[in-house]
PDB file of C-alpha atoms in Angstrom:
ATOM      1  CA  MET A   1      78.933-214.305-173.288  1.00 69.00           C
ATOM      2  CA  THR A   2      81.670-211.854-174.260  1.00 71.00           C
ATOM      3  CA  ASN A   3      82.187-213.631-177.580  1.00 78.00           C
ATOM      4  CA  ALA A   4      78.455-213.505-178.309  1.00 81.00           C
ATOM      5  CA  VAL A   5      78.304-209.776-177.608  1.00 81.00           C
ATOM      6  CA  ALA A   6      81.396-209.087-179.703  1.00 83.00           C
ATOM      7  CA  THR A   7      80.057-211.178-182.592  1.00 90.00           C
ATOM      8  CA  SER A   8      76.715-209.419-182.395  1.00 91.00           C
ATOM      9  CA  LEU A   9      78.391-206.002-182.457  1.00 87.00           C
ATOM     10  CA  VAL A  10      80.483-206.958-185.493  1.00 92.00           C
ATOM     11  CA  ILE A  11      77.371-208.126-187.344  1.00 94.00           C
ATOM     12  CA  ILE A  12      75.484-204.947-186.424  1.00 93.00           C
ATOM     13  CA  THR A  13      78.429-202.824-187.572  1.00 92.00           C
ATOM     14  CA  LEU A  14      78.694-204.633-190.902  1.00 95.00           C
ATOM     15  CA  GLN A  15      74.938-204.428-191.485  1.00 96.00           C
ATOM     16  CA  SER A  16      74.941-200.713-190.658  1.00 93.00           C
ATOM     17  CA  LEU A  17      77.901-200.056-192.932  1.00 93.00           C
ATOM     18  CA  ASN A  18      76.221-201.955-195.753  1.00 96.00           C
ATOM     19  CA  GLY A  19      73.006-199.981-195.270  1.00 94.00           C
ATOM     20  CA  PHE A  20      74.882-196.690-195.219  1.00 92.00           C
ATOM     21  CA  ILE A  21      76.811-197.520-198.395  1.00 94.00           C
ATOM     22  CA  ASN A  22      73.609-198.506-200.207  1.00 94.00           C
ATOM     23  CA  TYR A  23      71.788-195.405-198.976  1.00 92.00           C
ATOM     24  CA  TYR A  24      74.726-193.199-199.974  1.00 92.00           C
ATOM     25  CA  ALA A  25      74.764-194.675-203.481  1.00 93.00           C
ATOM     26  CA  LEU A  26      71.018-194.137-203.808  1.00 93.00           C
ATOM     27  CA  ALA A  27      71.273-190.561-202.546  1.00 92.00           C
ATOM     28  CA  GLU A  28      74.158-189.814-204.884  1.00 90.00           C
ATOM     29  CA  ALA A  29      72.192-191.185-207.840  1.00 92.00           C
ATOM     30  CA  GLN A  30      69.438-188.690-206.992  1.00 94.00           C
ATOM     31  CA  ASN A  31      71.947-185.826-206.588  1.00 91.00           C
ATOM     32  CA  LEU A  32      71.313-185.553-202.839  1.00 90.00           C
ATOM     33  CA  ILE A  33      74.124-184.248-200.661  1.00 89.00           C
ATOM     34  CA  PHE A  34      74.990-185.585-197.213  1.00 89.00           C
ATOM     35  CA  ASP A  35      75.690-183.088-194.451  1.00 91.00           C
ATOM     36  CA  TRP A  36      78.961-184.599-193.255  1.00 92.00           C
ATOM     37  CA  LYS A  37      79.234-182.104-190.397  1.00 96.00           C
ATOM     38  CA  ILE A  38      75.965-183.361-188.892  1.00 95.00           C
ATOM     39  CA  ILE A  39      76.990-186.967-189.504  1.00 92.00           C
ATOM     40  CA  ALA A  40      80.302-186.326-187.687  1.00 95.00           C
ATOM     41  CA  ILE A  41      78.498-184.650-184.771  1.00 97.00           C
ATOM     42  CA  VAL A  42      76.043-187.538-184.398  1.00 95.00           C
ATOM     43  CA  ALA A  43      78.871-190.099-184.622  1.00 93.00           C
ATOM     44  CA  GLY A  44      80.927-188.148-182.068  1.00 96.00           C
ATOM     45  CA  VAL A  45      78.047-187.793-179.622  1.00 97.00           C
ATOM     46  CA  GLY A  46      77.271-191.498-180.042  1.00 93.00           C
ATOM     47  CA  SER A  47      80.881-192.442-179.322  1.00 93.00           C
ATOM     48  CA  LEU A  48      81.084-190.189-176.265  1.00 96.00           C
ATOM     49  CA  SER A  49      77.747-191.510-175.015  1.00 93.00           C
ATOM     50  CA  SER A  50      79.058-195.047-175.364  1.00 90.00           C
ATOM     51  CA  LEU A  51      82.087-194.216-173.236  1.00 92.00           C
ATOM     52  CA  LEU A  52      79.903-192.463-170.656  1.00 93.00           C
ATOM     53  CA  GLY A  53      77.536-195.439-170.606  1.00 87.00           C
ATOM     54  CA  GLU A  54      80.456-197.757-169.934  1.00 87.00           C
ATOM     55  CA  ARG A  55      81.469-195.700-166.919  1.00 89.00           C
ATOM     56  CA  VAL A  56      77.918-195.427-165.602  1.00 85.00           C
ATOM     57  CA  SER A  57      77.354-199.170-166.018  1.00 83.00           C
ATOM     58  CA  THR A  58      80.146-199.927-163.561  1.00 87.00           C
ATOM     59  CA  LYS A  59      78.408-197.860-160.879  1.00 87.00           C
ATOM     60  CA  PHE A  60      75.178-199.895-160.837  1.00 86.00           C
ATOM     61  CA  SER A  61      74.352-203.574-160.440  1.00 89.00           C
ATOM     62  CA  GLN A  62      73.090-205.479-163.482  1.00 87.00           C
ATOM     63  CA  GLN A  63      69.649-205.771-161.887  1.00 91.00           C
ATOM     64  CA  LYS A  64      69.428-202.008-161.342  1.00 91.00           C
ATOM     65  CA  LEU A  65      70.594-201.318-164.912  1.00 87.00           C
ATOM     66  CA  LYS A  66      67.905-203.651-166.248  1.00 90.00           C
ATOM     67  CA  ARG A  67      65.241-201.821-164.242  1.00 93.00           C
ATOM     68  CA  ILE A  68      66.499-198.422-165.399  1.00 91.00           C
ATOM     69  CA  PHE A  69      66.471-199.628-169.011  1.00 90.00           C
ATOM     70  CA  ALA A  70      62.970-201.078-168.609  1.00 95.00           C
ATOM     71  CA  VAL A  71      61.687-197.764-167.244  1.00 96.00           C
ATOM     72  CA  PHE A  72      63.401-195.920-170.101  1.00 94.00           C
ATOM     73  CA  LEU A  73      61.783-198.230-172.673  1.00 95.00           C
ATOM     74  CA  LEU A  74      58.389-197.790-171.042  1.00 96.00           C
ATOM     75  CA  ILE A  75      58.693-193.987-171.071  1.00 97.00           C
ATOM     76  CA  MET A  76      59.839-193.969-174.699  1.00 95.00           C
ATOM     77  CA  SER A  77      57.033-196.354-175.684  1.00 92.00           C
ATOM     78  CA  LEU A  78      54.441-194.136-174.033  1.00 91.00           C
ATOM     79  CA  PHE A  79      55.931-191.055-175.685  1.00 91.00           C
ATOM     80  CA  ILE A  80      55.790-192.668-179.135  1.00 90.00           C
ATOM     81  CA  LEU A  81      52.290-194.008-178.533  1.00 87.00           C
ATOM     82  CA  ILE A  82      50.982-190.629-177.367  1.00 86.00           C
ATOM     83  CA  LYS A  83      52.711-188.783-180.195  1.00 83.00           C
ATOM     84  CA  SER A  84      51.387-191.170-182.855  1.00 81.00           C
ATOM     85  CA  ASN A  85      47.856-191.049-181.449  1.00 77.00           C
ATOM     86  CA  ILE A  86      47.887-187.263-181.278  1.00 71.00           C
ATOM     87  CA  SER A  87      48.982-186.992-184.915  1.00 66.00           C
ATOM     88  CA  PHE A  88      46.398-189.638-185.858  1.00 63.00           C
ATOM     89  CA  LEU A  89      43.623-187.751-184.066  1.00 62.00           C
ATOM     90  CA  LEU A  90      44.591-184.449-185.682  1.00 64.00           C
ATOM     91  CA  GLN A  91      44.255-185.828-189.221  1.00 63.00           C
TER      92      GLN A  91
END
C-alpha cells in the first residue's frame, strides 16, 4: 500500500509540474506575469497544512478520518451546488 501511495504521489507531482511548465510557457507567450509571492504563500500554506494533517491523522482512527472526510466532501459539494444554482438563477 505504501508503494502504491508513493507511486501515485510521484505521478501527481510530475503531472502537476508538467501542467505548470506548460501554463507558464503559455502565460509568458502572452506577456502575463506570475505573482511569485502569492505562489510561494500558497505553496507554503499547502506544505504546512500537509504537516498538520499528518499530525492530526495520528490522533484519529482510519474509520473516523474517513467519516470526517466524507462529511467534508458532502459540505463542499452542497456549497458548490448551492453557489452554482444561485449564480444560474441570477442570470
